XYZ file of C-alpha atoms in Angstrom:
644
model
C -2.490 38.212 -9.719
C -6.055 37.254 -10.893
C -6.951 33.762 -11.601
C -8.807 33.015 -14.758
C -11.477 30.778 -13.723
C -11.784 27.371 -15.902
C -14.811 24.702 -15.968
C -14.172 22.715 -12.701
C -16.897 21.731 -10.366
C -19.519 21.041 -12.870
C -22.986 19.342 -12.430
C -22.187 17.100 -14.802
C -18.691 15.961 -13.342
C -20.359 15.280 -9.887
C -22.889 13.414 -11.691
C -20.514 11.148 -13.433
C -18.753 10.923 -10.147
C -21.656 9.731 -8.418
C -22.226 6.949 -10.911
C -18.722 5.620 -10.792
C -18.849 5.875 -7.256
C -21.463 3.083 -7.198
C -19.271 0.552 -9.260
C -15.925 1.438 -7.857
C -17.295 1.328 -4.307
C -19.534 -1.759 -4.808
C -16.334 -3.936 -6.579
C -13.998 -2.512 -3.709
C -16.209 -3.623 -0.894
C -16.600 -7.197 -2.396
C -12.752 -7.406 -3.369
C -11.646 -6.322 0.157
C -14.035 -8.743 1.934
C -12.840 -11.651 -0.299
C -9.083 -11.345 -0.496
C -8.465 -8.639 1.985
C -7.202 -5.990 -0.701
C -8.797 -3.191 -2.074
C -7.821 -1.076 -5.496
C -6.895 2.530 -6.154
C -9.832 3.694 -8.089
C -8.042 7.560 -8.955
C -6.944 6.225 -12.446
C -9.394 4.220 -13.678
C -12.132 7.177 -12.640
C -9.674 9.620 -14.602
C -9.640 7.189 -17.894
C -13.118 6.701 -17.734
C -13.940 10.644 -16.924
C -12.039 11.467 -19.929
C -13.572 9.010 -22.469
C -17.210 10.263 -21.378
C -16.657 13.922 -20.926
C -14.667 14.082 -24.272
C -18.236 13.649 -25.780
C -19.458 16.891 -24.683
C -18.200 20.370 -25.419
C -15.930 22.226 -23.174
C -14.490 19.281 -20.737
C -11.393 20.343 -19.368
C -8.555 18.718 -17.430
C -9.748 20.180 -14.020
C -13.336 18.614 -14.705
C -11.743 15.454 -15.314
C -10.222 15.757 -11.680
C -13.113 16.554 -10.016
C -14.601 13.398 -11.518
C -11.640 11.007 -10.295
C -11.412 12.976 -6.757
C -15.329 12.151 -6.187
C -14.771 8.615 -7.384
C -11.551 8.064 -5.469
C -12.792 9.415 -2.342
C -15.895 6.993 -2.378
C -13.749 4.083 -3.334
C -11.378 4.594 -0.606
C -13.989 4.887 1.878
C -15.029 1.243 1.235
C -11.973 0.315 3.335
C -14.264 0.657 6.408
C -15.078 -2.998 5.519
C -12.002 -3.522 7.663
C -13.675 -2.601 10.615
C -17.395 -2.782 10.378
C -17.975 -6.686 9.823
C -16.182 -7.196 13.300
C -19.703 -5.998 14.922
C -21.207 -9.125 12.983
C -18.180 -11.457 13.674
C -18.882 -11.150 17.490
C -22.841 -11.387 17.113
C -23.544 -7.965 18.385
C -24.875 -7.197 15.019
C -26.722 -9.366 12.716
C -26.957 -6.997 10.126
C -25.836 -3.144 9.000
C -28.405 -1.153 10.242
C -28.659 1.431 7.358
C -28.608 4.859 8.705
C -26.554 4.186 11.673
C -23.916 2.634 9.351
C -24.289 5.907 6.999
C -23.880 8.096 9.823
C -20.791 6.057 10.715
C -18.924 6.179 7.533
C -20.151 9.961 6.801
C -18.854 11.508 9.903
C -15.338 9.769 9.735
C -14.982 10.607 6.337
C -16.073 14.454 6.448
C -13.729 14.761 9.523
C -10.964 13.121 7.263
C -11.466 15.687 4.571
C -11.601 18.542 7.036
C -8.197 17.349 8.835
C -6.620 17.108 5.299
C -7.348 20.990 4.617
C -4.436 22.143 6.530
C -2.217 18.803 5.882
C -2.495 19.602 1.981
C -0.145 22.707 2.897
C 1.787 20.500 5.396
C 2.561 17.453 2.996
C 1.782 18.263 -0.338
C 3.089 21.694 -0.893
C 5.321 21.781 1.729
C 7.560 18.535 1.282
C 9.132 16.083 -1.330
C 6.933 13.176 -0.894
C 6.510 11.038 -3.896
C 2.881 10.632 -3.703
C 3.145 7.760 -6.475
C -0.879 7.610 -7.278
C -1.248 11.216 -7.291
C 1.698 11.884 -9.658
C 0.298 8.897 -11.875
C -3.194 10.154 -11.985
C -1.725 13.758 -12.920
C 0.150 12.313 -15.500
C -2.857 10.306 -17.104
C -4.900 13.611 -16.857
C -1.956 15.882 -18.593
C -1.558 13.097 -21.543
C -5.217 12.875 -21.821
C -5.526 16.672 -22.200
C -2.566 17.300 -24.724
C -0.531 19.029 -21.998
C 2.886 19.388 -23.506
C 4.338 19.623 -27.029
C 2.931 17.503 -29.538
C 5.744 15.218 -29.894
C 6.438 14.587 -26.223
C 2.781 14.304 -25.672
C 2.516 11.536 -28.265
C 5.595 9.554 -26.933
C 4.202 9.990 -23.507
C 0.627 8.635 -24.403
C 2.384 5.358 -25.835
C 4.483 5.075 -22.751
C 1.128 4.781 -20.620
C -0.480 2.363 -23.176
C 2.495 0.195 -23.207
C 2.379 0.135 -19.353
C -1.209 -0.212 -19.391
C -1.205 -3.130 -21.644
C 1.329 -4.992 -20.119
C -0.032 -4.704 -16.476
C -3.263 -5.697 -17.621
C -2.052 -8.202 -20.224
C -0.015 -10.321 -17.503
C -2.922 -9.763 -14.818
C -5.316 -11.405 -17.270
C -2.908 -14.321 -18.016
C -2.850 -14.941 -14.128
C -6.775 -14.999 -13.428
C -6.928 -17.326 -16.400
C -4.393 -19.445 -14.795
C -1.634 -19.617 -17.704
C 0.861 -18.124 -15.244
C 1.222 -17.677 -11.512
C -0.209 -14.752 -9.601
C 1.792 -15.204 -6.590
C 4.700 -17.482 -5.427
C 5.612 -18.721 -1.952
C 7.964 -21.263 -0.745
C 8.199 -21.827 2.923
C 11.230 -23.665 4.179
C 13.276 -24.392 7.384
C 15.583 -21.828 8.676
C 17.484 -20.586 11.574
C 15.973 -23.215 14.003
C 12.309 -22.195 13.053
C 10.615 -21.561 9.519
C 10.167 -18.802 7.092
C 9.125 -18.205 3.652
C 9.992 -16.126 0.502
C 7.051 -14.752 -1.266
C 5.804 -12.571 -3.829
C 2.799 -11.506 -6.071
C 3.600 -11.158 -9.303
C 1.854 -7.578 -9.542
C 3.338 -5.151 -12.227
C 1.827 -2.161 -10.339
C 3.997 -2.626 -7.706
C 6.798 -2.368 -9.904
C 5.375 1.028 -10.917
C 4.789 2.083 -7.588
C 8.495 1.211 -6.563
C 9.835 3.238 -9.345
C 7.877 6.326 -7.929
C 8.538 6.398 -4.413
C 12.149 6.159 -4.750
C 15.108 4.261 -3.617
C 15.302 5.514 0.198
C 11.482 4.071 0.769
C 12.500 0.791 -1.143
C 15.608 0.297 1.082
C 13.739 0.705 4.120
C 10.720 -1.561 3.158
C 13.470 -4.129 2.360
C 15.261 -3.931 5.490
C 11.876 -4.113 7.229
C 11.147 -7.303 5.227
C 14.485 -8.933 6.336
C 13.990 -8.321 9.831
C 10.323 -9.910 9.698
C 11.169 -12.686 7.620
C 14.856 -13.518 7.924
C 14.747 -12.926 12.125
C 11.172 -12.814 13.520
C 9.229 -15.385 11.916
C 11.906 -17.856 12.086
C 12.165 -17.278 16.018
C 8.385 -17.374 16.486
C 7.963 -20.575 14.402
C 10.792 -22.478 16.300
C 9.276 -26.080 17.721
C 5.859 -25.089 16.213
C 4.223 -28.161 15.011
C 2.279 -28.423 11.872
C 2.356 -28.122 8.377
C 5.255 -25.763 7.288
C 3.100 -23.315 5.381
C 0.662 -23.156 8.136
C 3.720 -22.624 10.999
C 4.969 -19.791 9.267
C 1.727 -18.151 8.543
C 0.552 -18.425 11.913
C 4.028 -16.999 13.307
C 3.517 -14.081 10.953
C -0.045 -13.321 11.837
C -0.230 -14.022 15.684
C 3.172 -12.602 16.335
C 5.386 -10.867 14.034
C 2.525 -8.746 12.783
C 1.766 -7.272 16.082
C 5.605 -6.487 16.409
C 5.044 -4.384 13.121
C 2.101 -2.673 14.548
C 4.439 -1.405 17.622
C 6.914 -0.445 15.124
C 4.451 1.421 12.941
C 3.121 3.111 16.151
C 6.513 4.312 17.165
C 7.160 5.424 13.655
C 3.786 7.287 13.814
C 4.905 9.341 16.798
C 8.069 10.223 14.983
C 6.599 11.121 11.811
C 4.106 13.303 13.570
C 6.564 15.243 15.362
C 8.547 15.879 12.201
C 5.607 17.342 10.403
C 3.958 19.233 13.160
C 5.857 22.093 12.500
C 4.935 22.022 8.936
C 1.358 21.445 9.932
C 1.201 24.394 12.236
C 2.764 26.595 9.188
C -0.072 25.111 7.010
C -2.921 26.392 9.795
C -1.048 29.808 9.851
C -1.167 30.147 5.977
C -4.785 29.078 5.931
C -5.665 31.883 8.703
C -3.448 34.422 6.708
C -5.426 33.362 3.508
C -8.699 33.831 5.344
C -7.863 37.255 6.209
C -7.291 38.277 2.699
C -10.496 37.027 1.906
C -11.934 38.965 4.542
C -10.090 42.252 3.035
C -11.588 41.533 -0.388
C -8.248 40.299 -1.702
C -9.076 36.565 -2.259
C -9.015 36.980 -5.990
C -5.347 37.921 -5.707
C -4.565 34.958 -3.807
C -2.370 32.503 -5.540
C -4.364 29.368 -6.723
C -2.228 27.076 -4.184
C -3.446 29.006 -1.427
C -7.243 28.706 -2.257
C -8.286 25.985 0.374
C -11.689 25.714 2.050
C -11.757 28.628 4.475
C -10.322 27.523 7.727
C -13.093 28.915 10.038
C -15.688 26.343 7.823
C -13.019 23.669 8.449
C -12.832 24.270 12.284
C -16.651 24.837 12.586
C -17.131 21.647 10.653
C -14.809 19.837 13.065
C -16.221 20.960 15.996
C -19.908 20.767 14.800
C -19.193 17.343 13.762
C -18.470 16.317 17.596
C -22.173 16.517 18.157
C -23.287 13.992 16.022
C -20.787 11.798 16.904
C -21.500 12.240 20.478
C -25.175 11.223 19.815
C -24.487 8.505 17.780
C -22.012 7.042 20.650
C -24.931 7.438 23.095
C -27.267 5.783 21.354
C -24.955 2.678 20.583
C -23.877 2.683 24.357
C -27.448 2.867 25.822
C -28.666 -0.276 27.856
C -24.976 -1.983 28.420
C -22.284 -1.484 30.850
C -21.065 1.958 29.779
C -24.281 3.039 31.509
C -22.180 2.876 34.578
C -19.781 5.492 33.655
C -21.913 7.225 30.764
C -21.116 10.786 30.638
C -17.417 10.252 31.474
C -17.019 7.616 28.995
C -19.050 9.361 26.085
C -16.693 12.610 26.815
C -13.459 10.890 26.858
C -14.720 8.687 24.115
C -15.515 12.039 21.617
C -12.281 13.766 22.836
C -10.528 10.592 21.933
C -11.668 10.820 18.347
C -11.015 14.441 18.216
C -7.614 14.010 19.082
C -6.715 10.921 17.664
C -8.172 11.682 14.243
C -5.638 14.415 13.866
C -2.873 12.084 14.445
C -4.267 9.360 12.496
C -4.569 11.735 9.553
C -1.572 13.097 9.596
C 0.221 9.629 9.735
C -2.101 8.307 7.168
C -1.276 10.999 4.771
C 2.148 10.965 5.356
C 2.269 7.086 4.758
C 0.342 7.433 1.490
C 2.699 10.085 0.372
C 5.274 7.868 0.995
C 4.169 4.655 -0.714
C 0.754 5.186 -2.280
C -2.909 4.946 -1.001
C -3.255 1.390 -2.145
C 0.124 -0.025 -0.274
C -0.362 2.262 2.846
C -0.809 -0.188 5.774
C -4.159 1.698 6.902
C -5.129 -1.410 8.979
C -2.069 -0.617 10.951
C -3.687 2.476 12.384
C -6.933 0.701 12.611
C -5.209 -1.422 15.187
C -3.668 1.356 17.042
C -7.096 2.962 17.079
C -8.678 0.040 18.462
C -5.508 -0.376 21.127
C -6.292 3.422 22.415
C -9.903 3.174 22.558
C -9.808 -0.263 24.181
C -7.308 0.938 26.630
C -9.379 4.013 27.665
C -12.287 2.004 28.187
C -10.128 -0.725 30.493
C -9.214 2.455 32.467
C -13.026 3.074 33.218
C -14.070 -0.568 33.451
C -10.559 -2.686 34.126
C -10.507 -6.282 32.782
C -12.253 -8.193 35.589
C -15.854 -8.033 33.691
C -18.210 -10.885 32.692
C -18.190 -12.291 29.241
C -21.391 -10.370 28.194
C -20.126 -6.921 29.390
C -16.692 -7.463 27.620
C -18.671 -8.412 24.656
C -20.746 -5.073 24.679
C -17.232 -3.112 25.590
C -15.575 -4.781 22.509
C -18.496 -3.753 20.206
C -18.198 -0.227 21.423
C -14.536 0.073 20.813
C -15.072 -1.244 17.360
C -17.963 1.232 16.738
C -15.643 3.998 17.725
C -12.616 2.662 15.634
C -15.064 2.568 12.675
C -15.360 6.174 13.127
C -11.546 7.048 13.322
C -11.007 4.352 10.198
C -13.046 6.580 8.062
C -10.805 9.582 8.945
C -7.634 7.278 8.025
C -9.048 5.754 4.979
C -9.855 9.434 3.848
C -6.957 11.249 4.995
C -4.899 8.558 3.315
C -6.303 8.927 0.045
C -7.279 12.752 -0.155
C -3.877 13.952 -0.026
C -3.012 11.598 -3.212
C -5.876 13.504 -4.973
C -4.927 16.888 -3.652
C -1.238 16.223 -5.177
C -2.956 15.326 -8.284
C -4.705 18.467 -8.168
C -1.618 20.562 -7.435
C -0.125 19.300 -10.428
C -2.447 20.206 -12.661
C -3.394 23.224 -11.502
C -6.882 22.575 -9.803
C -8.504 25.089 -7.334
C -7.981 23.102 -3.827
C -11.382 24.457 -2.232
C -13.519 23.088 -5.200
C -11.206 19.831 -5.040
C -12.351 19.526 -1.311
C -15.802 19.814 -1.839
C -15.552 17.308 -4.301
C -13.885 15.072 -1.521
C -16.967 15.773 0.780
C -19.348 14.748 -1.597
C -17.378 11.664 -2.670
C -17.404 10.820 0.838
C -21.305 11.072 1.209
C -21.885 9.237 -1.997
C -19.913 6.326 -0.784
C -21.778 6.264 2.713
C -24.858 5.964 0.741
C -23.664 2.938 -1.344
C -21.822 0.910 1.198
C -24.259 -0.323 3.859
C -26.553 -2.086 1.369
C -23.502 -3.659 -0.414
C -22.388 -4.793 3.226
C -25.865 -6.045 3.852
C -26.441 -7.978 0.575
C -22.675 -9.463 0.869
C -23.696 -10.484 4.783
C -27.076 -12.274 3.516
C -25.863 -14.059 0.836
C -22.110 -15.145 2.202
C -21.821 -14.155 5.629
C -18.398 -13.512 7.351
C -16.169 -16.034 8.813
C -16.041 -16.284 12.538
C -19.665 -14.984 12.931
C -22.495 -17.152 14.293
C -24.010 -19.250 11.865
C -21.266 -18.777 8.990
C -21.139 -20.955 6.119
C -18.031 -22.570 4.701
C -18.026 -19.883 1.765
C -18.208 -17.033 4.441
C -16.028 -14.106 3.420
C -12.785 -13.893 5.294
C -12.609 -10.274 5.935
C -9.009 -10.730 7.603
C -8.636 -7.071 8.618
C -11.905 -7.098 10.490
C -11.371 -10.114 12.136
C -7.631 -8.895 13.332
C -9.015 -5.808 14.531
C -11.598 -7.085 16.498
C -9.003 -9.650 18.071
C -7.066 -6.577 19.357
C -10.124 -5.361 20.856
C -10.849 -8.362 22.503
C -7.173 -8.907 23.807
C -7.095 -5.851 25.446
C -10.413 -5.763 27.052
C -10.046 -9.546 28.114
C -6.693 -9.474 29.238
C -5.147 -11.713 26.487
C -2.892 -9.261 24.301
C 0.584 -10.081 24.470
C 2.066 -6.641 24.990
C 5.772 -7.944 24.956
C 5.253 -8.213 21.315
C 4.066 -4.445 20.851
C 7.115 -3.406 22.868
C 9.426 -5.129 20.630
C 8.088 -3.497 17.842
C 8.290 -0.207 19.529
C 12.114 -0.895 20.459
C 12.848 -1.629 16.488
C 11.019 1.365 15.807
C 13.513 3.474 18.166
C 16.461 2.066 16.173
C 15.100 2.838 13.042
C 14.468 6.553 14.164
C 18.108 6.694 15.478
C 19.637 5.368 12.243
C 17.296 7.747 10.107
C 18.419 10.868 12.173
C 21.938 9.939 11.963
C 21.710 9.469 8.170
C 19.942 12.686 7.667
C 22.453 14.453 9.798
C 25.232 13.163 7.979
C 23.755 14.040 4.615
C 23.600 10.136 3.518
C 19.966 9.894 2.650
C 17.623 8.633 4.994
C 15.584 5.259 6.555
C 12.145 6.214 6.807
C 10.853 4.214 10.049
C 7.488 4.155 8.618
C 8.574 2.304 5.818
C 10.625 -0.056 7.520
C 7.584 -0.433 9.838
C 5.259 -1.292 6.864
C 8.030 -4.038 5.778
C 7.684 -5.822 9.130
C 3.940 -5.619 9.007
C 2.650 -6.165 5.695
C 2.970 -9.661 3.905
C 6.044 -10.199 1.808
C 3.938 -11.083 -1.165
C 2.517 -7.603 -1.021
C 5.847 -5.469 -0.649
C 8.508 -7.210 -2.182
C 7.971 -5.933 -5.486
C 8.310 -2.450 -4.387
C 11.953 -2.314 -3.365
C 12.548 -4.119 -6.999
C 10.642 -1.327 -8.664
C 12.763 1.203 -6.426
C 15.834 -0.259 -7.585
C 14.813 -0.454 -11.510
C 13.600 3.035 -11.088
C 16.641 4.200 -9.626
C 18.704 2.295 -12.508
C 16.741 4.093 -15.128
C 17.030 7.506 -13.679
C 20.885 7.037 -13.434
C 20.484 6.184 -17.340
C 18.086 9.306 -17.795
C 20.506 11.807 -16.322
C 22.997 11.019 -19.250
C 20.252 11.432 -21.882
C 20.348 14.282 -24.296
C 17.072 15.661 -22.556
C 17.321 14.416 -18.844
C 14.074 15.643 -17.574
C 12.103 14.353 -20.530
C 13.781 10.776 -20.209
C 12.806 10.922 -16.828
C 9.342 11.982 -17.181
C 9.084 9.208 -19.845
C 9.965 6.582 -17.111
C 7.438 7.867 -14.791
C 4.718 7.847 -17.331
C 5.701 4.220 -17.983
C 5.344 3.297 -14.197
C 2.137 5.224 -14.408
C 0.792 2.809 -17.019
C 1.858 -0.215 -14.787
C -0.372 1.227 -12.065
C -3.147 1.966 -14.491
C -3.416 -1.148 -15.943
C -3.855 -3.023 -13.021
C -6.292 -0.673 -11.629
C -8.672 -0.728 -14.721
C -8.293 -4.583 -14.526
C -9.468 -4.492 -10.979
C -12.448 -2.711 -11.819
C -13.530 -4.978 -14.591
C -12.546 -8.090 -12.643
C -14.480 -7.073 -9.597
C -17.336 -6.538 -11.731
C -17.242 -10.153 -13.384
C -16.501 -11.791 -10.158
C -19.619 -9.890 -8.408
C -21.876 -10.929 -11.186
C -20.475 -14.648 -11.376
C -20.616 -14.957 -7.638
C -17.062 -16.801 -8.046
C -13.641 -15.512 -6.916
C -12.143 -17.157 -10.044
C -14.565 -16.381 -12.737
C -11.869 -16.168 -15.429
C -10.119 -19.227 -14.600
C -9.580 -21.925 -17.115
C -6.883 -24.090 -15.970
C -5.340 -24.656 -12.458
C -1.925 -24.150 -11.608
C 0.834 -26.593 -12.045
C 4.251 -26.827 -11.477
C 5.451 -24.847 -14.363
C 3.068 -21.715 -13.352
C 5.446 -20.007 -11.102
C 8.616 -20.420 -13.216
C 6.625 -19.370 -16.414
C 5.025 -16.757 -14.393
C 8.486 -15.303 -13.451
C 9.865 -15.438 -16.720
C 6.905 -13.689 -18.661
C 6.898 -11.135 -15.656
C 10.604 -10.436 -16.101
C 10.237 -10.300 -19.784
C 7.192 -7.696 -19.499
C 9.412 -5.428 -17.352
C 12.532 -5.613 -19.502
C 10.334 -4.883 -22.689
C 8.521 -1.830 -21.224
C 11.886 -0.186 -19.742
C 13.673 -1.324 -23.318
C 10.875 0.393 -25.312
C 11.006 3.392 -23.027
C 14.399 3.914 -23.452
C 14.154 3.752 -27.125
C 11.334 5.919 -27.418
C 13.410 8.787 -25.332
C 16.658 8.047 -27.865
C 14.007 8.392 -31.259
């Protein structure tokens, strides 16, 4: 059956996507280095694209999808800031050399796109993963394009606007200082100390609604293990302020345990999806054969990926510039003593670990969303892997200058792999959006490559400017206002720990043991038809701070309760979709506000440019009350709209 072409990959869409790339990428780089968090750019890009292209004739939902794909790919690539500043911190670089940085970012990102092509068949069309942000972006595009009946579309638009309004509104009140943005209370527990903390972030309620109950429960169990057992265990007898004790135990002990759990869960996940991945590759080869016989136009739209021969050729060809890049970086250092063996082994490492990282990150993104996926955890695993590889060649009994050079090389390699991780983490969300709106896969994959190139060109000068104006904590000569860059500091510490012989492998082993137990429980539940306990989600619950994750299980329980109510409505499918649209609005509101706030913060040079008052004792209880009222009102209003 021949597919009727539609306006999709257009010059104006590419140019608009490139313009949004500059804005979103700069904002994400600044915010990520300042507070260690980045925001999803798909939905803001989709909203802005619809507003702009509406002024021109012939705009389509597919053209808007291409714009958000380009901007999203570039925006998520800014997560490279979780690695590259480490080279400044250890004093190896004094600045970010432009073309070397562009090459690292672009090569890793393009590899991520290529690895995502067969993964689309395996993890998007071949599974029931929720892809919360991909689904949310598709719903925004559909409502904006008027898809569906007039009455349903009108109600759906109101649900998105309502969710967007309360989410952005609460975030604004928090940034002003009227209500708390987060809450944390450390206390003595079980012979040590722990804490209860949460951000008051309505987008996480939306994410929880969309990912579902099993993921939410697994994350909750992970948090209980982390904060109910591990943090008290490792904080016992530690002197100092209670809050600092809890933070130190979590950052220096528990987080490494979480990384071990994620590592084992990642291997398990890869084994689970290896079959679908192989079927995806086989399907791509079959589609290529059909094109070769002139039957390409008869292929279903979902089969029209970028030709697998081109994908394979790009992956293999990319190893050449990667090898040249690594060779140039290694020249003149201790690696010269084992130059060719190390270079060949490192290129092979990038090739193989890229497949693993892409698969795991794609799965994690499908599980809980790209914004909440612990990509830094895969960065830790990559840093561990390359550091261990270097330790095989050089051992640990080397002088400090040689160790610093090896740490720098490990970070450089990790940066390439991290590009694969960040892009595959985001790409599958975009490809899910494309599937839901009927986009042509190969055109969207070309747009992803364009987004990578645009992002790679923009990120280095932004990093250089921030390095000159603020600097990074831990770097030589850093001032009191230096950016924290917390993930870069953590990944750098991992490489230093392995190559310097100071890493506590017992922590990684404990985490691996927890991961094995989680896998066994998950398999038993699946075999008995009693649901699932995704080990990766449990590992995320251990690894990520409670403040970033607690509301995801809360949102999952709220979404489950709403869906149970929806199943008894006159039109269950419409009622469930209305709940999804309300949750989408919660994600969209904070994402849109994040763009505006990052721009204001950038222009003012202050991390709190809207702050009118400082938090008082009343901020947290007032914030909790307003937050709960916002959630209650939104779901009540959604139910009333369904019943009307």
